[in-house]
Each structure stands twice: as C-alpha cells, then as structure tokens.
Amino acid sequence: MESNKKYWKGLEEYNNTPDFVKNNKNEFAEPLPIEDVLNEAGLSTVTPRRDFLKALGFGLGAVTLAACQSTPLKKSIPYLVKPEEVTPGIPNYYTSSFNGQSILVKTREGRPIKIEPNPNAGQFNCGTDARAQASVLDLYDVSKLKAPAMVNGGNVEETSWTKIDSFVKEGLAKAQASGKKIRIVSSTVNSPSTNAVIAAFIAKYPAAKLVQYDAVSYTGIIQANQNSFGKAVLPKYNFDKADLIVSFGADFLGTWISGEEFTAQYTANRNYKSLENKKMSRHIQFESGMSLTGTNADTRIPIKLSEEGPALLALYNAITGAALPGAALGNNANADKVIKLAAKELVQLKGKSLVVSGSNDVSTQILVNAINAAIGSYGTTIDLDNPCYLYAGNDAEFNGLVAEMARGEVGAVLFLNSNPGYDYINAKAFTDALAKVTTKVSFSDRADETASLCDAIAINHNYLESWGDANAYEGYYSIVQPTINPVFNSRQAEESLLTWADAPVKDYYQFVRNNWETKMLPAVGLKWEEVLDKGVVTAAAKPAGAYTFSLSLAAVATSITNSSKAFDKGIQLQVYETVPMRDGKNANNAFLQELPEPVSKVTWDNFVALAPKFAEKLKVKEFDVVEVKAANGYSVELPVLIQPGQAQGTASISVGYGRTKAGKAGNNVGKNAFPFATFVNGTLQYANTVTITPTGGFYELAQTQTHHSFEGRAVIKEASFKEYLKNPAAGNHKGDHKDYDLWDQYEKPGNNWVMAIDLNACTGCGSCIVACNVENNIPVVGRDEVRRRREMHWIRIDRYYSFETPEGDVTREKEIAKLDNLDNVSVVHQPMLCQHCDHAPCETVCPVLATVHSSDGLNHMAYNRCVGTRYCANNCPYKVRRFNWFNYWNDSRFDNYLNNEFTQLVLNPDVTTRSRGVMEKCSMCIQRIQGGKLQAKLEKRALKDGDIKMACQEACSANAIIFGDSNDPNSEVSKALRSERIYYVLEEINVKPGIGYMTKIRNTDTTVQA
C-alpha cells in the first residue's frame, strides 16, 4: 500500500504553493523580536552613533534578557489552622461528574486544577473528551457575574439574594393566581435529585412544567423508537460488539451522543491487542462533510444530503428483498456498489453488525430501526432496555412553548442550563415571544444571550462548586460533589428552586443526601461516604432484549423521498458540531477555541467547507469570503475552506460559533449557524438549501496543519488488514540505511522511559492536546498568533490525506490532474510530540546546554539556561519545539484569554510557567514521573507499571498512548514495542527516538463478492 501513496497535510502542501514553499524555507515565522526586547531594556533600534557601543555591549545579551526576566515575587502565607486533609505540595482528588461521566478532580491547596477519568467507572471509564479537560478553566472565568443580578433596560445590576427571592416568588405567585403557565426550560435533566427538586417545585406551583430542550437534538431517534417499539428512549449502542459498522452521517467518534464512550468501544476491536488476536471490525461511512468519524473509516463514501435517505432505502431493499420506492441514487454509482456489498456483509454478520444515522428525522430513524431489526442488532449491538439518558429534549414541546409565550399564556419562565436566545433557529420569534412573559429568570452564570433578555439572573454554581448526581445510562449513577467553596456569590439552581418552593429542606447537599439514602443506597448496600469515595454506583444491567419491527414502511419511504426532493434546488448545506466547540456552551473557553478542529485544523473560527472541484465551479478560492443565504432569508458571511472529501454540491458550516454574550474569549468568534437548521415534521433538521455568493472579501483562517512539515519524508506507514493477516509486519518496510553514530552509548540501569502510539487506535480527537495544555501550563496565544505559526501546543495531531495512485503514476503533474481523487481521500491521524531521542540533534547544537539528556532516557529543558537561539528547533527533524514569543500568561495583549490573576489559579504549581524568549516542548510530564517515584519511595516499594501515566495518556479514550519503562520487559509499553507493527518516524537519520508508532491498518477488504 505504501509504495503508491502520497501523504500530505493540506492542499497548499499538495499543490506546493508559493506561500507554502516560502514558509517552509523560513524555519521560523518571523525573526526574533529584538526591537521589542531592546525597547524593554530601555534601548532603541534607531541608535545614535554615540550609543552604538552601549547597544553592542548589550548585543548577545538581548535575547538572554528576554529569557531571564525577573520572576514575580509571590508571598507564601502559612496556614494558621491547617485543614486536616490538605498538605501543601500534595494533591487531593475528589470524585465528581461531568456531563454524566464520572471523573476525578485534582486539587492543589484547595484549587481544582485538573480533570482525570475515574478508574472506578467500570465500562464507562473511557478517558475524557476535550470539553471535560478544558472545563476546569471555566471555574476561573472572569466573564462570569460575581453576584445575582437584575436586568433593567438591558443594564445588568448586581443585587442581593433576598431581593431575587422576593422578586421571583412574587412573580410565580402572580402567574399561578392568574391561571397562567409556569415553565422551566432546561437542557436534558438526567439527575435524579434535580428531577426530585423540580417535582417539589411543581407540587408548590401546579401550573409549572419542565420543557427539555437540547441545542443539538436527538428527538428523531427517541420518537422513532417510540413509534417502532413503544419505547421513547435513546438506545445504548455497543460498538464493541459490532464486527461491521455502517454509518450514515453519524459522527459517533466525535460529537454524536457520547463520543468518548463510543471511541473506547470502537477502538477495542481495532487496537494492537485486537489485531494480535487477528480480529478487526470493519467500518463503512457515508457522509457529506468530512467528519472525525469519516476520517477513521475503512471505507468512506461522500454522498449528498439528498442521497442519504435513498441510500438507506436502497440498503433496506438489498437486505430484505423489499422494493420500497425512492431508492435510486442517481449518478452515484460508487455509493450504489458499496451499499450492495454492505448489505451482503450485514446479512452475513447478523447479530454482529450495526447501522447508525446522524439524521434527526423521525422517518429516517424508523427506517434505520427496520434495518437493524432485520440484521439482528437488537439485544446485541443495540440495547433498548438499558437506554442512554444523555439527551431527552423534545423539539415539538419547545416549539410549542414559543407559541404559548407568543400568545401571552406563560406568566413565568425559568431557564436552566439553556440558551435559546442564541441557539434557537428563530431568535427573533423567541425574543418577541419572551418579551410577553411577565417574570423571566435565568440561572446562567453570566449575562448571556438569553439571560440578558430576562428580568433576573440567579447565578448558578460551576459544577466544581456543586452537589448533585447524574444518571447517564440505566443503572449507572455518578455523584457530583464540590471541590472548592463557591468563588463568587452564586447559589446552586436547585437550592434556588427549593427556596422558591418553600421546601422543608432548602440546603441542596442535605436534599441530595436524603434522596440517595432513602431511594438509592438501600438497593445497592452502600453508605453515603462510600458513594462519595467511589464516585459511581452501578446496578446490575437488565437483560437486553431482541425487538421485532412490524410497522409498514410505505409512509416512511414517501416521507424520506419527499425530504430528499426538497434539496433539488440550491446548494445543500450541512449544519454540524465540531469536536472543540460542540453547541457553543463553552465558547468562552480559550483552551477549546485554540484546539484545532480535528479535520480542518482551524482554530478560533468557523467557515464554509467546499469540495475542491465545487469551489472551482463556484469560482471561489480558499479564504475568500462568501455570503451563504438560506430561503428563510438568514445569511452569514464566512471564509471558504477547501475541504478534500466534501461531497460535490454540498457545503458544511459548524454551529457553536457566533456568540455575542459569551465572554471575553468567546464573543464575536465566527458566525452563528443555528438559524440554518429547519423545523420539519416535528423535529429540528440540520440541513438546508442555500445560495453561495462571493463578496470579494478575504479572511485568513488560523490553521495549524502545515505549520510543521516533514517536506515529503515518509512518516506514515499503513497496510490492509488482509495484508496484515498474511504478514504482521506488512507496510512496515524498513529502509536500507547504514548507521553512523556521533554519540557514545550509555546504559540506563534504572528506568528508560519510552512511549508507544497505536495509529490504529488514535482517532485524532485532540483531547490529549487539551490535557497537556492544562497539565503543563501551556498558554493560549490567540487567533493572530496562530496565523503567525506561533501556537504553543506541546503535542499536535498531524492529519495526513492520501489516495492510491496507479502503479508508476507518481509524478506531480499527473497527481494534480486527478482532481477527482480529492473527493475520495483517506486520512491518517498521527500524534507528534518530542521524541526524546537518545541521539538528540537538538542537544548537539545548544550553545548553553539548556537541553540535555537524562540517565532515564528523557530530553530535558533547563528554562533558566535557555537564551532562545532556536538552534535546537532548527535542528529538530520532528519540528516539536516551540519558541515562546511572549510571556503569554502575563502580557496585556492576551488579556482576552488567560492574563489575569484569577484565571491563573488554574495553573499547575508543579510546572514552571515559562518566560518569553525560551524554547519549550514536551517534558514527558516529568513532574508526574517524579511524583510517581516519590510515592513509591514513601510506600517503600519499587515502581510498578502503570504507577505513572502521562496527561495525554490518561485523557485518551482510545488508549492509543502507552507509556512506561522499557527496562521492564513485562511492562505494557515493552510488550507494545515488541509488536511487528512498530516503527520509528525518520529512523533512517539514526536519532534513535524514544517513541514507537504502530502501523496503521485498514480493513478495506470486503468479505463478499459483488
């Protein structure tokens, strides 16, 4: 496979554009900022002759000065009465829950600083996604309100809780007495205790009702299951039990339902342990825009949005022998062929396969249910008896609420963890309707788009300050407990509801405890303290039953066909979530804004994704600003991104951007795409038809994918599963080269820390990047600095495109002529960090010995020695070193992100914050290594494999990163590095890297004949 493949990170590299050539030849984006450094020293670059010697004397010390700025004095005040559980310098860990997933919160001296997965979570111990890792920053967000507030004429004025309580109780009483409705609008509530609070509130105010509304809806699946089987639930999907997965636009490894959980399941059938057992699942993806899941598929087929319904009809017909109308795919012969092959494989693998769809259309999901019933998925790969409770929003109910408010029927409305002022498809209709409600209250922690339209803002705690619980799946409960006292004068929303309901128990901690001790703990035989310690309670799963599908599909087929025909005119627009931003709730989180979107590698913006040929047809180029306008009149102006793999005739825009009242970091970043969604047949549809018109503008997106190029050198190795079964070393071709050593060889008698990365497991999600940022105090630099190629991430995920070329057809001219191939690219993700080379070329060229090798195999950086010559970065073949252009943590130019004393409470005290002018790179979490050694020493025992885990490793849901001691032959990393799939990037230059990669294997070979 390798010999006929060309790998490239982006179209500029593929086409070898002049800008790309220029930037690659210039090792660094810009020269050293000598002028700034001199000015800081009281000198000027425009120096009179008589000051020349003065400047010359400063000379080489100029950069040294930048690297050696005085460290701010921090006074340490000892405890007068030390809390029993706090020992300065020693972390404390508390169990909690984030979005229903049990986590551990690491605190230092009372400050939460890091999120880790909870090892007690059993099958739901699935690493953490980027949002969970970044969530600790939200606690220290300076954009939050400091006290409850009243909103008068658009002015937000802080007030007391007494006044808030008086105002709300009066409003609720008036609404109840006048016969008007009271509504609590919330995103999905899966907390048993919160539901009990709402029940108590409704008992006090019988006119009240909970309306659940999710910005990104799964109502279609829930209603389809109600119609098909009488169970209005979101199923539990078991990707680990599926030998064949066929997905139609469901980004289940990224944003669909529960990406981190599905990633763990999916990779369990594809990682190195599974391959050693000669087992690998097969994955076929049909989709319009290139998704994270699509990049990982064995076979990916671009289809238009209008073709998804016909494709599912064709698949159903091929599986069952039925003849439902509307199954014609038009000119997409490739899709038609793959559907027929997939149908035969699905039948062969009855009970061991799974079909999923990302559509929110009820008819489409009913058809998917019929397909899964025909291939025996229920009871094996789909479980309706132990359902998922992460999403329960009802689109029709919320639409009905807007109509009720418009008619003046609602007297009071309370918004809990919801922001329809931003994410509802018709903001004007919502705003106009809300203005007719007398009492409007938001529990938001800031004056966001909805809260600013209300009368009162009863600011809620951050989840790290809260008590609570969550029930993400049937029988799986996780506890939420505070890890810090409330930072501001906030109050938990549930406590506010109890107060307004005049409940006998208003203290929410006591309410949660009573709820558990009376309803849940007796059934599992645990005490309250044991629950807090463990963090989770798991009841025995119910037997997953098989379900028979018996509905007529005639009306379903007609509905799907009519929906497909609605796309006949105009460009088909897909509205989707990105992995970093999701629905925009966390738009003010700078760690997420700067996390490169896994496919496009864009930060700090959304864009219009177009296929190369389609962009050429529209006469637009990359970064051209275009107007995208829908039939309902909504339009935005956004830059174009040329996206290989995008289906012809389609465009994609992500939601989660365009916030106007999120906070300093999130305001006015990108444009709001939620109004492009439509409400059809009772559910939200994330598709529309639009026109795209060039505006003549130009806007450069801040991308990272070609900032660090290997200039065509082979760094990816891959093979097919069929080839792997014949030869486990397939694709791992060792080049013939002679070794020449400039270094002496040294024994490592103690530990030799190394890493293995399984390219078959890594999905490219980027949670490791955020985990590394938080653990190692890596600063956010902002859009403009990223454009200058100055992002500071210590680990990056390189995304490579490739396609097969005919034997011998490898010339650039012939490749470029094959523009059609850009519709059918395959993708490989490769984590790239400091390789900790035994023969490190960076060490050889450092004039001040700032970077040296340790006796246990690590490449160290001594920041106080570094003078910022950047020779090491120039000599690094992996381009993993970062020059700190500014003191990002303490520079007024970066005030929007992290530059304030309050936000800096998130910093890890075990890791130095680097000053301007020094080089930095992955330290292999040296603080964790030292901490593990110290713990073993205190316990008077030897280090065990698994005692030390890297931040990136712990966050990884796919278990793609394995760290350990290669001197221990029984360690997991030693076993992994003995795999025949292991290779070392650029091993031919003999720098002896300490990180081995496992060849990428794709299961592209069908088991049936066409």
Steps between C-alpha positions, in 0.01 A plus 500: 500500500775738598689511173220661299376742762590864544426662836435870541363719778313761299430621149779760520748218563337281235516776239834632628370858497748790514389596852552146619849484344588838653380409847674165492829654398469749784548278802326758719201715422677823587844615618567542868321806646828678575338843477248413769771351718721808461209731574424303814865552596475876449686501166386570144579337170544850356813567703727809474862422424609599850264233640632233264746350747225496761276300270788281389581421858142398543541293179472130558342567839190645336327169456647379827323790667168385359563148626607612846236752599460519873244265641212680679525478877231280649451516875417178676271520802499189721181352637411624849270201535584247230208295360553139597468370144732758340878456492678777306661359187291180505192478273156395617258316271121516514247301301249699299308480175518696173215458251409173666852354491668426831829686540773574752580863576857573602535790743806676638464700822126517437517596132361261236765483226450180300233249393571126472277199421375310803652148504196380699268572207528147358383474140447877498863574588558628148760773537371853470413720207647844432207677667552314828871577498439868428209536743723584796579831329130597510517514880746789474317689225511877565201553269263353758276713717623539858154523658133453407370778281190679377475605138347843441479634147795290395711610799618219726506616863629284784257444785445281806353152522226638724381733225525225236296262715236763571469594131476142374258376766274795433509433126431128543209567734346748253537255211342219702215719623422640154477153347802551280761234432839470669775333301849376589702484179802275536738293297461128579472434872637155586560571868266308735539766768438791261188324373386460861555874557297583189225267622494686832486832315208381285320378813516858631411652161269257313504730196868421455644252250851396395577548129822330397677657205839398358681736264601196295206266506454122501121517499490311169654184648289518815172545309595231249550250783165601647334439164690179425508325837297709746816615682575874480869463582845557360654151471828384644717424198768231537761568232734251666260217412481597132723332242354728234388860551318691227444865582301760308624840617531403868824643640503246782873536569464876531177674589216249463341416839807384699820520298750399771298191596449390138870563429600260777257238367598549136876483552474191721437305177776674306796564733823303524362246747206424271728474196730259682192280540445529122180695551397836360159654445407654166356851467323656201405869517260686269503875561496845340764687695826346616447414867738364761321165470528511122875548522526177699276288276640210300281603210358851472247596231414869449127541436274802478252572778224422249651155443506383862131402505511317162820325613326367812200390292736321262674330791168385650386364164828316446487342848135399504416459134231766532428752225442826683484789251750787497815290528668638187836665564519679167853530370678379812601158368773460759255541787258258336772235468615536861141484630446166325823361644416636846154339487650157434752541783232618742292191427805276539583661837148486639505596868855632469442817302359846550350774281477856635387831355570856613167624366246653738213410266251258658424317171870449429559359847197268469658361182832455685308309771352274233848430359646423842209270581556315171870443578441393863658800671250531786617317808863502385636818343192705596354493852157659554461357850798687651457827311705819494362803684747760373244656266126521552408834343174531312511738201122522459450582870741790487350627175162482673639701791610780267146507359351503853718795599407684180132457588559644849416172678822476702534707817847388609788319335826377652804406288729230638817412309338614176552795269232509228568871449812380320436147376130501406447496123288818505649741753258782411191286551638383835598851612163648403314221677714524814427873527135410570592299812471700824761318711814375328786344696829347384732280704793583273834595655527798263278742312488281191273541197196368690581627850533855369137475380379397845403703806718318752819294485525256791859402431569129530810326636762352272477121514827491697324701774183290497328203655298270280480176310450367149341196339659476155387141434248267654653368822805729488512789747781744569533751781583869474675651800664840547878524483514865606274742684301732272741755357232768453166574662323231299238251612422161356194510273339209683534685830333803343208284383466346847503848653232629263291187564524550880627142528565364853862421402661789313865397540573313180778286647256367756235453232736293281615291794143435617402402147783249476462356848125445460473396136829366362745384764279231659480322162879482458605457862735797514545787745505866398871538576577197284313655209698823534824302506416277204315762296273253321227251575423233244195280516483167321413551133165377379508225235507664159205367304457447127231710334289421196417776255147471362402844369412568138770710334292637213437837666859510626638450148272775366609742773869427436459539125320832540771628735768402248319681220496818709874528435461508122551875479798680645821394671447241773622638833592272788499653849717304744687511830879515528688302763638808684194731496206259488180706554682816616430473874874513567580768243679712760750224574826606337649149517216375280510796264868435432464123466533430126183351353614142428432499124553857381752595772328840526501688831300800622249501211242311300491498120324370189650165395488431125640221284793608275313444173180660629693807620655524157151484348383781731814698409614539859835429659607414850445785750273690258209642699161390369142576594300188587128569481207269578147515364374638833717808442765419762853561374857517627829597346775247561835405347526193277705199598583256220431159655605179323233233548208742509217376278451690175212748503506529879637740759553461876493761777547422869283627783634616836646825368362851465442553872449867591473479880722208594793693647837645411633198311180385332330818382476554124704192410360367173134518398184337636383209281210381719240702298592291193333201667134445416198366687337225292244238603542572871879490523801719429682415178863603470489558126379764261534622144696820449662725244869586524616834360857638508525836676847590378634485855791297631544359851791277600398219730737408783597144407779283635524201268797608283694698757741213556579313180715192449555611139371183342692255719310182582366514854184290451501127440185301434369173364169323447364250752526231235869575456548511877350152543754366250788692655473693830784724381312597182546863408782538750773507239844554647716717282855386432729749667831486677527631854763755586530603863631834623392417854638265758275224623391506864323244711177596675514277807201655676204592283477562128181695438350442157165515326305306238220656294250281317395675178214253472354619828562875472191666354648851498247646746750732672407441864868424563591852382272668755610260775862592427413871498336482843761273657803692374378861517515544124364843409239596246636746244192610303396510136762747375788313659379169355493665158866586560568130569565567868262255672664355811349149516756243611314220325329532165290260295631499143224425250613346171293460184588237242356302212613206292672575170545245222828312490772730375272805482668713762598817318368825646343608171297183470396511863379859479308414185302245701281751681227235525721312746461782749139390552617157613798565723583285798629654822751398766544680833842496665574647844837676486693616804862515611645160414753510785770372267796315649712671233319831522618748235363790708746426779800517269438857385390671822776750589402523868410137582138594559381171350668185626435127528416332829620164621145364467458578131334842504591820320491778758465877471663732754297815442722729706796409279324546167581823316265433211744453211252250350784287365337198662170560319687544173681172553194301613383275215157460663429874541364456852673787678322826567652845540325711762455828316322669789438448865147398412391451860596854594470725195220754459469414129351164599258628762205337322622152584699426814684813607352579840577388851166329546523280188858413590365306798461214249878469469669180611751603771719200418583642156693821435323765293751585231625851430529671167797406285547135599445175313253249636367160400359176642669413830333158515318638806819486705306621804282188481804275469658660805172483689463128422853430615447691822174320575664161450787609725263613774324163477839325509445305182623487144322686224230293332397518138205737482602705805591786269271614222541795271230767483442421132484129574240531777275720290506272195168316462656270240796389715718588203789624716702257711775628731738311721842359575660300220745353752206304638442223243151435641380859478220576260720734299771234463244254369362761262845592369566134418211506251600445140295807414736731693704749303681821589437820308806603296698216653730514197670812638603296806394740774357199687162643606337374818149485353395209280196513271287207391418466132152614399282206393178544299241229457423594139450150364138392471414145599244452223496519125301766318 
